[in-house]
Coordinates of C-alpha atoms (C1' of nucleotides) in Angstrom, one line a residue:
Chain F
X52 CA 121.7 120.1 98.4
X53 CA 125.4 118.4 98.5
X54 CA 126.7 121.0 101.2
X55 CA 128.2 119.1 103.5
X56 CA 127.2 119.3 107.4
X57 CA 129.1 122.0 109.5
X58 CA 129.7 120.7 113.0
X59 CA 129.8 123.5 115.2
X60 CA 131.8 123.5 118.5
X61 CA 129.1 124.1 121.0
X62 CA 128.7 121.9 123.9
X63 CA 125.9 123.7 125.3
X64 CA 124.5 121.4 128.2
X65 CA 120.6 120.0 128.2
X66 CA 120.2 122.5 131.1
X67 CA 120.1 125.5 128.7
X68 CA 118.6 123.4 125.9
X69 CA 116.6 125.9 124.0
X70 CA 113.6 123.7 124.1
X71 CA 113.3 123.3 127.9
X72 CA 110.4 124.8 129.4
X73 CA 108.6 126.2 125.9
X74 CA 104.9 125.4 126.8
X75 CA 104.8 122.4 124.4
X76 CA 107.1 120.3 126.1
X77 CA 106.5 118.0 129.1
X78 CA 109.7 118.9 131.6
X79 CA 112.0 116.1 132.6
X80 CA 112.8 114.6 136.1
X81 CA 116.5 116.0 137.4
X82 CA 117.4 112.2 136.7
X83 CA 115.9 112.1 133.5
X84 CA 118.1 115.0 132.3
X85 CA 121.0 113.8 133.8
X86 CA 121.1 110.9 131.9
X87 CA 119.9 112.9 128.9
X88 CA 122.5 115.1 129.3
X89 CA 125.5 112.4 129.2
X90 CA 124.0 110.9 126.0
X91 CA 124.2 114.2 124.3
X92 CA 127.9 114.3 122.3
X93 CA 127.7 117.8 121.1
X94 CA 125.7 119.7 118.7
X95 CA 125.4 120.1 115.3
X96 CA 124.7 122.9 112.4
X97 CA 123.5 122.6 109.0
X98 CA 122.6 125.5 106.5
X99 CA 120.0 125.5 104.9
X100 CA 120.1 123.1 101.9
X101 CA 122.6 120.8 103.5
X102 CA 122.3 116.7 104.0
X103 CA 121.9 115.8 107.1
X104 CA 121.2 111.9 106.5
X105 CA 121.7 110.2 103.0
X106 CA 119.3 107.0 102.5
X107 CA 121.3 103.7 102.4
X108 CA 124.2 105.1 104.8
X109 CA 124.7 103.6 107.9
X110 CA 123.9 106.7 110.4
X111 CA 125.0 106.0 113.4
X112 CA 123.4 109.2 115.5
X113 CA 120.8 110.0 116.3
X114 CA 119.7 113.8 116.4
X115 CA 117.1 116.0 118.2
X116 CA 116.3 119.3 116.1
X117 CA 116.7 122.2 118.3
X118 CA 116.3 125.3 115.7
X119 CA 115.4 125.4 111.9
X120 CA 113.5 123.3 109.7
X121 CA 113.7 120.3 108.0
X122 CA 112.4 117.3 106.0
X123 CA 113.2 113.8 105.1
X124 CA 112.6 112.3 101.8
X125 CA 113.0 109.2 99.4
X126 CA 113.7 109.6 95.7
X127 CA 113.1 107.0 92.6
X128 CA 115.8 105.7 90.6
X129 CA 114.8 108.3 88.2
X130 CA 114.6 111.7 90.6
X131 CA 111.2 111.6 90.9
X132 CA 110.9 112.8 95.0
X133 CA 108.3 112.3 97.6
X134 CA 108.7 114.4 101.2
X135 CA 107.8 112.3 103.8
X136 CA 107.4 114.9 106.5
X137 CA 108.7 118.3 107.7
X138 CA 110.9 118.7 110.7
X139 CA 110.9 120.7 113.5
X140 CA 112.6 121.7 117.2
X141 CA 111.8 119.1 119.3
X142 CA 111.7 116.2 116.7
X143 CA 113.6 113.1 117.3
X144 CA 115.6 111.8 113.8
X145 CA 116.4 108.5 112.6
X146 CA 114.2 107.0 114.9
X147 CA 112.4 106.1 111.6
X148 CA 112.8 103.0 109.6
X149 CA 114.9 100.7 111.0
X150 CA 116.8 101.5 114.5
X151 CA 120.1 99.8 113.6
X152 CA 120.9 99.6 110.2
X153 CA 120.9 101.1 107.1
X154 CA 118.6 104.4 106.9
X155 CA 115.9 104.2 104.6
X156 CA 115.5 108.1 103.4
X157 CA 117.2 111.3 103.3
X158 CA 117.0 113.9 105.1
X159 CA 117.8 117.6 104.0
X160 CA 117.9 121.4 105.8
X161 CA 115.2 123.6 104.7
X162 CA 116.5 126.1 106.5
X163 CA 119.8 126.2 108.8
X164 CA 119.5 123.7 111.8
X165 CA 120.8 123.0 114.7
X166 CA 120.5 119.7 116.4
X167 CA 121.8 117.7 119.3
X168 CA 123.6 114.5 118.6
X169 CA 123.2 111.0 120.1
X170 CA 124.7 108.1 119.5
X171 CA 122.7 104.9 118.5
X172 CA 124.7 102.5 120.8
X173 CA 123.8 104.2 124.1
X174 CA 119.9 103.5 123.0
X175 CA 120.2 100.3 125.1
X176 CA 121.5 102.2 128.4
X177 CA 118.3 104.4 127.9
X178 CA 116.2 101.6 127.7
X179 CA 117.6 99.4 130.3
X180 CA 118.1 102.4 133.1
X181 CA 115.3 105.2 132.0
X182 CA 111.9 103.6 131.4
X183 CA 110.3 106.5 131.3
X184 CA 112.5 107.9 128.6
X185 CA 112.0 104.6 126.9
X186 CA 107.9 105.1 126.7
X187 CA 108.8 108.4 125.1
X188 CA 110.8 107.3 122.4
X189 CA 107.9 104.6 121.5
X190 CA 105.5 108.0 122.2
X191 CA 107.4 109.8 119.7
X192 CA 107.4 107.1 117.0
X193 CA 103.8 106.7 117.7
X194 CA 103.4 110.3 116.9
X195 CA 105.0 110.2 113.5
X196 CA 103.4 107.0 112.0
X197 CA 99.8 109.1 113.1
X198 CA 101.3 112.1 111.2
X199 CA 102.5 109.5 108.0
X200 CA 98.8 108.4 108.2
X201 CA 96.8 112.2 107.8
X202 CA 99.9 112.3 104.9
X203 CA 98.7 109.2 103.4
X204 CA 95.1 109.8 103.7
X205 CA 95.6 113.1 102.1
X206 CA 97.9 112.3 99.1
X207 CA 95.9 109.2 98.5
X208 CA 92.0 110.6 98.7
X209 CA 92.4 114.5 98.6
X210 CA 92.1 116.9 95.3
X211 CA 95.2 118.4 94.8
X212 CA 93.4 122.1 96.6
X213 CA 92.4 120.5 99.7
X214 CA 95.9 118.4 99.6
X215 CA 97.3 122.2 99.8
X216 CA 95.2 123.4 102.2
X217 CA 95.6 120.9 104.4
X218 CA 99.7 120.5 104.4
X219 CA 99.8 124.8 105.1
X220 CA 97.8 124.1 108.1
X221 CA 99.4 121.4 109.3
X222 CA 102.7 122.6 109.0
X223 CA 101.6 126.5 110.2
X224 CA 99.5 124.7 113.4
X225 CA 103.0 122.3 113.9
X226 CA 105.0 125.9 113.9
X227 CA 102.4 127.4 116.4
X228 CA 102.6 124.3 118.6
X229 CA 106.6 124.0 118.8
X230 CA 106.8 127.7 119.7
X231 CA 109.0 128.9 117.2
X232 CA 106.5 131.5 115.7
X233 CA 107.3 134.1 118.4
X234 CA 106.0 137.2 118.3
X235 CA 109.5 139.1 116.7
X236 CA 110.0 136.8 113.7
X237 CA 107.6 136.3 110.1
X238 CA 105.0 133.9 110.5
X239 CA 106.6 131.8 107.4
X240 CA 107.2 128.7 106.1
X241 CA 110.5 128.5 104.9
X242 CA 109.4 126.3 101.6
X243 CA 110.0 126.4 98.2
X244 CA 106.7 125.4 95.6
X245 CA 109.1 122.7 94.6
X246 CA 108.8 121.0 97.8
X247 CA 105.2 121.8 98.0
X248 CA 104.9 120.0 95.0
X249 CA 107.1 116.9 96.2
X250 CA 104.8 116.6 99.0
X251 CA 102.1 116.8 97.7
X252 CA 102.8 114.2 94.9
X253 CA 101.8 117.1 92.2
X254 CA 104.2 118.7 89.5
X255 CA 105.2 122.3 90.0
X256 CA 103.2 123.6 87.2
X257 CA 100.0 122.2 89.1
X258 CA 101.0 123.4 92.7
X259 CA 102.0 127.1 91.4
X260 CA 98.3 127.4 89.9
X261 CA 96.7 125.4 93.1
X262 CA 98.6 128.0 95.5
X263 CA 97.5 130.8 93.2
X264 CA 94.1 129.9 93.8
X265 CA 94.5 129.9 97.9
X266 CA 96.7 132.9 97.5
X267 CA 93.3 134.9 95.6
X268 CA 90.7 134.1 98.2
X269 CA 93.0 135.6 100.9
X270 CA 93.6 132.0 102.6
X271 CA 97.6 132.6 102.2
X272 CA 100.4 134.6 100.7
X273 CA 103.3 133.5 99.3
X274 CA 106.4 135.1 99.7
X275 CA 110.1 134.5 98.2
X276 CA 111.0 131.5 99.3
X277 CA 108.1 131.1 101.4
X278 CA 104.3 130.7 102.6
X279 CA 102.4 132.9 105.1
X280 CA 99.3 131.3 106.2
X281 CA 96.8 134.0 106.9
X282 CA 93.8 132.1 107.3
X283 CA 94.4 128.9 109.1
X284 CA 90.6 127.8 109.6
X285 CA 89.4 128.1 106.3
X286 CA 92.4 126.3 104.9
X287 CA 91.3 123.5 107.7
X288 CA 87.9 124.1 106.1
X289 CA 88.8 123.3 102.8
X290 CA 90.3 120.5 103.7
X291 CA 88.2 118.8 106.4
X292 CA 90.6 117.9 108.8
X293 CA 91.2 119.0 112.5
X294 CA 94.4 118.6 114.1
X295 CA 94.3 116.2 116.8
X296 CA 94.8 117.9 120.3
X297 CA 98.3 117.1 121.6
X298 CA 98.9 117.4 125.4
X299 CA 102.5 118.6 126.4
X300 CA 104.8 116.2 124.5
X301 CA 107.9 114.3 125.5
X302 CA 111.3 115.1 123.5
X303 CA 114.9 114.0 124.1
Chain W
X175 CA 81.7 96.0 107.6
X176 CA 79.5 96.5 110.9
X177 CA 79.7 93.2 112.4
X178 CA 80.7 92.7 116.0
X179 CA 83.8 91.1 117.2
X180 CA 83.3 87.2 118.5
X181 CA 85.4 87.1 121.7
X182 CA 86.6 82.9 122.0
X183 CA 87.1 81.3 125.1
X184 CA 90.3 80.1 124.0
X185 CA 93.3 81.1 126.4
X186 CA 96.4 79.2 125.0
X187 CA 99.1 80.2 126.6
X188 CA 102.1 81.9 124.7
X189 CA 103.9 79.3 124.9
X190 CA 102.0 77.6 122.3
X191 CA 101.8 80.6 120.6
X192 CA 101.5 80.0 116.6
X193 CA 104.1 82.5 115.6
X194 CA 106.4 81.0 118.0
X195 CA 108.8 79.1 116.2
X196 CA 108.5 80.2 113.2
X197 CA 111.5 81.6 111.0
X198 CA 110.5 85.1 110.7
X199 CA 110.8 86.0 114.6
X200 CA 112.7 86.1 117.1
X201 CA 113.2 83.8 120.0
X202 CA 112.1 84.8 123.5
X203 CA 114.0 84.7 126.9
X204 CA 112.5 82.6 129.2
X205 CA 111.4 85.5 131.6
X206 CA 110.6 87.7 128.6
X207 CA 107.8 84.9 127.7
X208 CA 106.8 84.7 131.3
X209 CA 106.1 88.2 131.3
X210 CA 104.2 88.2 128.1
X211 CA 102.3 85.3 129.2
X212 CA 100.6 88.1 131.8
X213 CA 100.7 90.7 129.5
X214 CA 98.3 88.5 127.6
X215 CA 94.6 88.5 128.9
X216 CA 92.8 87.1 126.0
X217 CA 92.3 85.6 122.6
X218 CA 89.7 87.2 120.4
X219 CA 88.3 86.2 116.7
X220 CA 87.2 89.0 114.4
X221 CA 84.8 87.2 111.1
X222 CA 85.9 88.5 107.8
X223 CA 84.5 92.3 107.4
X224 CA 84.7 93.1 111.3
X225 CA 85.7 96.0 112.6
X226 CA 88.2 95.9 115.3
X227 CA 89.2 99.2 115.9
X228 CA 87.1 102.3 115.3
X229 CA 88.7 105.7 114.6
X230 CA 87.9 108.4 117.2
X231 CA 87.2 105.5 119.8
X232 CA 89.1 104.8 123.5
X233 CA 90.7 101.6 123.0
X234 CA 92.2 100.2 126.3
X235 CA 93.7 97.0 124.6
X236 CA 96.2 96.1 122.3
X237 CA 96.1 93.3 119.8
X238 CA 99.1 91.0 118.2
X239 CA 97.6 89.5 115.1
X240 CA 97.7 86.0 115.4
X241 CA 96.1 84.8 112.5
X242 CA 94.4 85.9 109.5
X243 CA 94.4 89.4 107.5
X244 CA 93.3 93.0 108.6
X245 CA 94.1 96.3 106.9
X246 CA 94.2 99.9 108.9
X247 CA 92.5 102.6 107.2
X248 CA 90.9 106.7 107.5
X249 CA 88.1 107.9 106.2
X250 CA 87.3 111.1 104.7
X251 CA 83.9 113.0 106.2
X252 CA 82.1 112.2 102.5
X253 CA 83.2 109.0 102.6
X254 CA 86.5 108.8 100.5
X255 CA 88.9 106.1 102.1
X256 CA 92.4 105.7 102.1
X257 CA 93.7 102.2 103.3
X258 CA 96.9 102.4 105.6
X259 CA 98.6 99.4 105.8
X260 CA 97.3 95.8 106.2
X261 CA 97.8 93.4 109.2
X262 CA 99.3 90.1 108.6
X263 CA 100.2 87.8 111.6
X264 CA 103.0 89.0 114.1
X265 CA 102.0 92.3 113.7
X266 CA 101.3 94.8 116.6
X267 CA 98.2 96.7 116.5
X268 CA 97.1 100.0 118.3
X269 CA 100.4 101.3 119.0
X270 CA 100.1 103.6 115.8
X271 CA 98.5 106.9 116.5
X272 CA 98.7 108.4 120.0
X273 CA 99.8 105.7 122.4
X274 CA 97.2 106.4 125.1
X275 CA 94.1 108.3 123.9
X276 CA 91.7 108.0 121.3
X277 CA 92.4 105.8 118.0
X278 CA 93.3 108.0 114.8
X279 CA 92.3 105.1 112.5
X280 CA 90.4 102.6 112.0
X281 CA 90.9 98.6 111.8
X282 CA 89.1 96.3 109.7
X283 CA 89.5 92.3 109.2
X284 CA 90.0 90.9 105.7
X285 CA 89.7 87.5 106.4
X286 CA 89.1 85.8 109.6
X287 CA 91.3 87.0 112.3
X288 CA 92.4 85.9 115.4
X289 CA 94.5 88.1 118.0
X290 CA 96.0 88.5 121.1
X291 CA 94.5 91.1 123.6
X292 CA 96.9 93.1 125.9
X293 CA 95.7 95.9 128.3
X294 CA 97.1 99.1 126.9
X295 CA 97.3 100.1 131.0
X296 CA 100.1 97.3 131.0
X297 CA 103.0 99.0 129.3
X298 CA 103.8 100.8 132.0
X299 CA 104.8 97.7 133.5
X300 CA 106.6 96.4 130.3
X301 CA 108.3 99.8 129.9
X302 CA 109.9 99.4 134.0
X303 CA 110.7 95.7 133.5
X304 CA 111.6 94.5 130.5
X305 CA 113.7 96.9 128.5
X306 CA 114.5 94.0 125.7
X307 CA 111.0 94.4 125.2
X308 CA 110.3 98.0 125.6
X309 CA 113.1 97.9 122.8
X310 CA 110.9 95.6 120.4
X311 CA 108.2 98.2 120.8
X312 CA 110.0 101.2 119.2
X313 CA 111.7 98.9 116.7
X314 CA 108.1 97.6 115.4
X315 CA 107.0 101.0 115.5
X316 CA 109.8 101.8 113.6
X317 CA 109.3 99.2 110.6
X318 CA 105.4 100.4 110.6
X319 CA 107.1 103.7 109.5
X320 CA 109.3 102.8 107.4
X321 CA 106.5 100.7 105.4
X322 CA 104.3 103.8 105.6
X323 CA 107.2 106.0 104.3
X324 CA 107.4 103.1 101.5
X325 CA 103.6 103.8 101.0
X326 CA 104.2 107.3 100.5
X327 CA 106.8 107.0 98.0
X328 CA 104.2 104.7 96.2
X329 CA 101.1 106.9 96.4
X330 CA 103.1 110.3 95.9
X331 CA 105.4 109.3 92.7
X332 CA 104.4 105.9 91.3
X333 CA 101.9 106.0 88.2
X334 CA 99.2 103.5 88.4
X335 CA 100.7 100.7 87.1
X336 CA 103.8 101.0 89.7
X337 CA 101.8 101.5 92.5
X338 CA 99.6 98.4 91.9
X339 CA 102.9 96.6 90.9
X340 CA 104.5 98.1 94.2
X341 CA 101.9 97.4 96.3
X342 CA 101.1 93.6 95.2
X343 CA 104.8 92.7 95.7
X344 CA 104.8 94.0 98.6
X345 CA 101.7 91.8 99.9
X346 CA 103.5 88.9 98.3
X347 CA 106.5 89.1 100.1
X348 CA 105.2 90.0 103.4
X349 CA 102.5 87.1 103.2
X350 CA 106.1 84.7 102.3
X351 CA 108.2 86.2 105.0
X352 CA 105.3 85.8 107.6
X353 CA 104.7 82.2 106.9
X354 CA 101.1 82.5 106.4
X355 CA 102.1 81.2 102.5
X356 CA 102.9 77.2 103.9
X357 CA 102.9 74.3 101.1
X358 CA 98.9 73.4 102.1
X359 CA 97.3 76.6 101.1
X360 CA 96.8 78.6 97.9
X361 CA 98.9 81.4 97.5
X362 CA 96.5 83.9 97.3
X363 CA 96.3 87.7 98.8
X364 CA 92.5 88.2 100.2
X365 CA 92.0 91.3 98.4
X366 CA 88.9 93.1 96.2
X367 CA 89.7 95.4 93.5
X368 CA 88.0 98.1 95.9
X369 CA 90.7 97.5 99.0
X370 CA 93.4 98.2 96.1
X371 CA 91.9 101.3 94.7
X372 CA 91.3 102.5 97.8
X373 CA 95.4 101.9 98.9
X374 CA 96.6 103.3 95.8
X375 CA 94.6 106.0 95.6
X376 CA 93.3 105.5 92.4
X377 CA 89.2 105.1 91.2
X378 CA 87.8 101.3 91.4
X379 CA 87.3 101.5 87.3
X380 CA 90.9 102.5 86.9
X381 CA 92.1 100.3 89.5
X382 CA 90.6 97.5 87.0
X383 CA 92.1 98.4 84.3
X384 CA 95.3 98.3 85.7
X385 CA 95.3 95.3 87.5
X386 CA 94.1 93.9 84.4
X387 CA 97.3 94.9 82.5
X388 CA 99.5 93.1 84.6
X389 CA 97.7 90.0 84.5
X390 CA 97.7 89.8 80.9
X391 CA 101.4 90.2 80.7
X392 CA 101.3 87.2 83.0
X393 CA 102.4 89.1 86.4
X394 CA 99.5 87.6 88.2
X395 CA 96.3 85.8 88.3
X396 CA 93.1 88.2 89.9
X397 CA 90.8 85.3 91.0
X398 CA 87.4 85.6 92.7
X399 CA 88.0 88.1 96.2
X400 CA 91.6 87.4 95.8
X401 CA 95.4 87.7 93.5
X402 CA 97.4 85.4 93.1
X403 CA 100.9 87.2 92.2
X404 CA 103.2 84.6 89.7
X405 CA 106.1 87.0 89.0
X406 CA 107.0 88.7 91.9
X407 CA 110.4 90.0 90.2
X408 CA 109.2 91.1 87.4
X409 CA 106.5 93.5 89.3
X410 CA 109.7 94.9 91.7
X411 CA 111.0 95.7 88.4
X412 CA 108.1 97.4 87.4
X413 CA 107.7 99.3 90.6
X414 CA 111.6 100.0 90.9
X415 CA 111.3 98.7 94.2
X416 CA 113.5 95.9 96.6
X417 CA 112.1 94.9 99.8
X418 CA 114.8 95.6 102.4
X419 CA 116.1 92.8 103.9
X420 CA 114.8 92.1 107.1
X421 CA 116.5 89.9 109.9
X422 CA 114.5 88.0 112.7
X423 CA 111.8 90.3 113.9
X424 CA 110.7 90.6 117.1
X425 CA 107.0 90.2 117.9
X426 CA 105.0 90.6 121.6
Chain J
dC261 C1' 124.4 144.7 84.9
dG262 C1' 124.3 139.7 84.8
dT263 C1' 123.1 135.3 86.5
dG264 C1' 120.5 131.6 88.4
dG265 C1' 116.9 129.9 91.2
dA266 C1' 112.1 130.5 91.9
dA267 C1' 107.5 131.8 90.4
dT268 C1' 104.1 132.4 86.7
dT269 C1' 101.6 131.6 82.6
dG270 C1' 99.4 129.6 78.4
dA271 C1' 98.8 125.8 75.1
dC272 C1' 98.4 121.3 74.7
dT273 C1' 98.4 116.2 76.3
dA274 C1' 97.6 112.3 78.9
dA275 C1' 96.4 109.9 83.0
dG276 C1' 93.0 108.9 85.6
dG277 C1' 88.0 109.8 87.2
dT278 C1' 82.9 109.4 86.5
dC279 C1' 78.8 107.3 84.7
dA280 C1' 76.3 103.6 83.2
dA281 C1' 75.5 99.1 82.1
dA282 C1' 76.4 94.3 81.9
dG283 C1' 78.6 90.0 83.2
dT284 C1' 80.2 86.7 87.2
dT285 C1' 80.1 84.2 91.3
dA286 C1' 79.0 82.8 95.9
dG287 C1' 75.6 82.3 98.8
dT288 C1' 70.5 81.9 100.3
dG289 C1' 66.2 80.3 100.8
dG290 C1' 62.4 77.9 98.7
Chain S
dC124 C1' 68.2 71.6 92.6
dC125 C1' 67.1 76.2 91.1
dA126 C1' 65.8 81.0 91.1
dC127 C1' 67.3 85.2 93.4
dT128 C1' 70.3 88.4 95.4
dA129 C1' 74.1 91.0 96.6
dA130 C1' 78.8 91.8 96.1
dC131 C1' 82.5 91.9 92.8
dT132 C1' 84.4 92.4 88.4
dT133 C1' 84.6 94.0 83.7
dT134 C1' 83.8 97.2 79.9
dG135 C1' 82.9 101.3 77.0
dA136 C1' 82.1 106.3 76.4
dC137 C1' 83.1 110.5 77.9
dC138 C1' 84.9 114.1 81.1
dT139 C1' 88.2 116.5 84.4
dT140 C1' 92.2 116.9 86.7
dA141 C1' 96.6 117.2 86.6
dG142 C1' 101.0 116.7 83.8
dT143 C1' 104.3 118.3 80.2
dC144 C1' 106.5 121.8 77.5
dA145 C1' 108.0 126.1 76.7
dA146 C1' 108.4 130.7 77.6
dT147 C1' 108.6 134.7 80.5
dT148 C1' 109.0 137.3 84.6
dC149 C1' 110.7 138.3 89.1
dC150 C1' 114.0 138.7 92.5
dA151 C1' 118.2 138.3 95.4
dC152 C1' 122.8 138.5 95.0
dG153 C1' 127.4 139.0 93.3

DNA sequence: CGTGGAATTGACTAAGGTCAAAGTTAGTGG
DNA sequence: CCACTAACTTTGACCTTAGTCAATTCCACG
């Protein structure tokens, strides 16, 4: 949790970005890229635990997550800690709260990460010469806020088993959709109950014994440090949601 | 609940715009208003109870709320509801959830509202031209997140008497900042006791009770379909929250 | 072997939900 | 002007869910 960042000296160019050309992801005019390509400064590594963005520091890049997992946060004075949402490859961060100044959460590696790096200035240049780009960014914010909203809805009206159920589909259809549950690697979430719990909005006790439950009627298993959804529709069941079907989506 | 929308014949042009002028926002280029003054196709006036927006719908337009309170809110198949955020003048509307397709939530007015109507189709247009603009987009996007995020926090971590706290200072000061509070009017937040509990989270009995503690330690006054909040500090202290300072917004 | 983070479990407590009824108030129509 | 209604608010009694506390177990790792 207080391991610093570990910048790595790649300089690997948007043309072999590891996202390009996974089935989720809308593919980019040769003008597009160029431009995305000189707004890139370099890329970026952070194990697993790390701080990628501390809330009330002036940040100012922006990053794209190419590999690992993620999630920003907000704490009470008194350590009390909400997750706001998870991150993964293709997600744009610190495009939330505001776009200048101060950032207004945290956010933290779940596992190790690697992003791409943009600085905040050379925003404008992408909105005056790249429209295109521009309605993407708004796309993407658009896309989080409708993710913030199932979160609220679920914390605020859901029982604390279909609050489970739902955030273990969503996060195991969000891993399915970004293509990083390939057919060589453990379908897993790389989570701890503790965050479970913290996203929730339930204590640990609580979320051990709710898990439990899932866990007995075959819905999930959970591992080590980790949560294998084995039963996706059921778990959608129980909770009475549907994810909404997303056409290819923009990233930068 | 089910009324219909009242469409008015009134077309005032932005440039006599009521928001214009006021403290909170910003000031517009001279081609930026031109181009909004095409943007614009319409007034429309929604009675107190209307619905605006319905969740799973198409929705070709946008609104700006011009006047009046509105809140955003999901539903639950059984019924349970979970208010998103309310809609106080200045505020953009539709662009939350996907930015083209079907709405993810629904809108409701609170009061009498009236709005602006923009054709969604539009932004294309906005996106090529006007980057300044295209800009404000993601920015209000951006604050709508960063409120939601807020929201989270609340309905996550706060107990009862936070949230309500929380969430009544936080009407208070956006109703101050907007300018909707002028010297002429009563200071009051068009709420019921059921559009709280159902933004908190919390059951309309305990929602009661609670708002009843703070009004007997003198925090605020809970009057007829409506609060009255006469101690805004000492409910931040309560929540452990500060409003972050906001400079001139940007509206469209 | 130890050690520390994570997961589990049981006993008890408290916050908040549910049920049911009654009181208030604004508005409506006679 | 007044009775009537419907939507809101308030209250008390009781129940359920979830939180707290305190151990214990289970691993992964050095």
């Amino acid at each position: 949790m207080v391991q610093t960042k570990i910048a790595s000296a790649t300089r690997r160019p948007c043309e072999l970005c590891p996202l390009r050309g996974r089935s989720a992801f809308r593919d980019f005019a040769p003008e597009e890229l160029a431009f995305v390509s000189s707004f890139k400064q370099a890329e970026l590594t952070v194990e697993a635990g790390g701080a990628l963005i501390v809330e009330g520091e002036q940040h100012p890049q922006l990053y794209t997550a190419l590999g690992g997992w993620g999630f920003r946060y907000k704490i009470l004075e008194d350590g009390r800690r909400q997750i706001l949402n998870y991150i993964l490859p293709g997600d744009l961060i610190g495009l939330q709260g505001n776009l200048m100044s101060e950032m207004l959460h945290s956010v933290e590696a779940l596992t190790r990460m690697t992003l791409c790096i943009f600085e905040r200035e050379r925003l404008t240049a992408l909105f005056r010469n790249h429209p295109s780009l521009a309605y993407d960014l708004t796309w993407i914010a658009s896309r989080e806020e409708s993710m913030l909203d199932e979160h609220l809805l679920s914390i605020g009206r859901r029982t604390a088993l279909e609050r489970a159920a739902y955030l273990l589909a969503f996060l195991d259809h969000r891993a399915h959709m970004t293509g990083i549950f390939t057919a060589d690697v453990p379908h897993v979430l790389p989570l701890t109950q503790q965050h479970v719990a913290d996203t929730l909005g339930l204590s640990l006790v609580h979320t051990n014994k709710t898990l439990k439950r899932l866990s007995e009627i075959g819905l999930l298993r959970w591992l080590d440090r980790g949560c294998e959804v084995l039963d996706r529709g059921r778990l959608l069941d129980i909770a009475g949601w549907q994810p909404a079907p997303e056409g290819l989506r923009p990233f930068i």
